[in-house]
Amino acid sequence: MKRANFLLIKKAADLRHSDITPKSVYLDRRKFLAAIPAAFLAGKEMLSPSARALAAAKLPNLVKSPLSTTGETVNTYEDVTHYNNYYEFGTRKNQPATLAQKLKTSPWTVSIEGEVEKPLKLSMDDIMKIAPIEERIYRHRCVEAWSIVVPWAGYSLSELLKKVSPTPKAKFVAFESLYDPKVMWTPEQAGIPLPYVEGLRLDEAMHPLALLCVGMYGETLPPQDGAPVRMVIPWKYGFKSIKSIVKIKLVTKQPPTTWNISNAPEYGFYSNVNPHVDHPRWSQATEQRLGEGEKKLGIVVPSRRPTLMFNGYGDQVASLYTGMDLKKFY
Ligand code: MTE
């Protein structure tokens, strides 16, 4: 699925989010090239902006990141895009793949505000230019004890936060997802308050592993995985990785978070992956890696693997929590 980029060569910094070739176009590029003279194609695309927004598009000039987890098998695109939690588009794992196709991801604006010297309202084109887009392969561990390995694309959230100059009063970062009642479920249907909100302590948000994510598998994010921009925080349970972000606010106090509002005894603010602190209703000691199992008599029997402290990122992040009782701050 390589892009025929001899047609349009631009530096990453010159590229607009809306310039990126839609998947439907590049999959069809060969047929397309045979039929139409190249001179006519240069500088033109065949789909309208709204049609483009619906399709995953190839991300050019991806840089490999040294922060990638190495040596583990990456999950298939099919697994990662058809087994999702996105309650605004259904409470069953297979629903977001269909229902989230209604999400309108262009135009999109992210507001960065609160305790900052230079508040910003950014379009996706602006967001794509803040820093080079890196491919980062991370383990992603859900609180429900399944996990996946995903090649995400984005850059450290710290790159964006540095642009707004947090004031000395900023201690936490509060995130908010889009809530569009025209296409999304009601809070009653979803069973959680909406819009979905999340938060991090400022030092957690500034950690290089905290990824502002704009893609996966070398393409823009599909809607069910949180298009057009989401967080990925690999040492925390998956629900901290908020999708389809419209607001990032620097605040003085610990902000409310969706699952903690819904059920505080089960879901804390920190939610670091921790095999020694069980969920009240199940063990967190092991996990099911999607797609992993032993073939017996032609059937794949799912196998479990031990869960790693901080999801295996302890060397990088444990110092953020020195002196804290992680049973209390779960
Ligand atoms: N963000 C929003 N806006 N809505 C959600 O329901 N679910 C969370 C998180 N971000 C959720 C969300 C949960 S519970 C998980 S496990 C991850 O997204 C799932 O991410 P994935 O579907 O890309 O694997």
GROMACS .gro file of C-alpha atoms and ligand atoms in nm, residues 80 83-88 140 142-144 146 148 152 177-178 192 196 224-226 230 237-244 259, ligand 1:
model
   55
   80VAL     CA    1  -0.776  -0.318   1.643
   83TYR     CA    2  -1.297  -0.458   1.895
   84ASN     CA    3  -1.338  -0.111   2.042
   85ASN     CA    4  -1.465   0.081   2.339
   86TYR     CA    5  -1.629   0.404   2.223
   87TYR     CA    6  -1.946   0.434   2.429
   88GLU     CA    7  -2.077   0.732   2.231
  140HIS     CA    8  -0.243  -0.099   2.496
  142CYS     CA    9  -0.766  -0.236   2.871
  143VAL     CA   10  -0.899  -0.242   3.228
  144GLU     CA   11  -1.118  -0.534   3.114
  146TRP     CA   12  -0.745  -0.767   2.720
  148ILE     CA   13  -0.334  -0.522   2.187
  152TRP     CA   14   0.012   0.447   1.651
  177SER     CA   15  -1.416   1.458   2.369
  178LEU     CA   16  -1.662   1.580   2.111
  192ILE     CA   17  -2.192   0.715   3.124
  196TYR     CA   18  -1.636   1.190   2.783
  224GLN     CA   19  -1.400   0.405   1.588
  225ASP     CA   20  -1.042   0.448   1.714
  226GLY     CA   21  -1.091   0.814   1.802
  230ARG     CA   22  -0.688   1.117   2.063
  237TYR     CA   23  -0.552   0.141   3.144
  238GLY     CA   24  -0.710   0.209   2.806
  239PHE     CA   25  -0.994   0.427   2.934
  240LYS     CA   26  -0.745   0.707   3.013
  241SER     CA   27  -0.673   0.726   2.636
  242ILE     CA   28  -0.955   0.965   2.545
  243LYS     CA   29  -1.078   0.977   2.184
  244SER     CA   30  -1.186   1.252   1.942
  259TRP     CA   31  -1.533   0.644   3.464
  331MTE     N1   32  -1.294   0.793   2.456
  331MTE     C1   33  -1.423   0.830   2.440
  331MTE     N2   34  -1.450   0.953   2.397
  331MTE     N3   35  -1.525   0.744   2.461
  331MTE     C2   36  -1.503   0.616   2.508
  331MTE     O1   37  -1.599   0.540   2.529
  331MTE     N4   38  -1.337   0.450   2.575
  331MTE     C3   39  -1.209   0.435   2.642
  331MTE     C4   40  -1.094   0.498   2.563
  331MTE     N5   41  -1.133   0.630   2.514
  331MTE     C5   42  -1.368   0.575   2.529
  331MTE     C6   43  -1.264   0.667   2.499
  331MTE     C7   44  -1.179   0.295   2.670
  331MTE     S1   45  -1.274   0.220   2.789
  331MTE     C8   46  -1.079   0.227   2.606
  331MTE     S2   47  -1.033   0.070   2.654
  331MTE     C9   48  -1.008   0.287   2.491
  331MTE     O2   49  -1.061   0.414   2.453
  331MTE    C10   50  -1.022   0.194   2.373
  331MTE     O3   51  -0.945   0.238   2.264
  331MTE     P1   52  -0.947   0.154   2.128
  331MTE     O4   53  -1.090   0.129   2.094
  331MTE     O5   54  -0.876   0.238   2.026
  331MTE     O6   55  -0.872   0.026   2.157
   0.00000   0.00000   0.00000
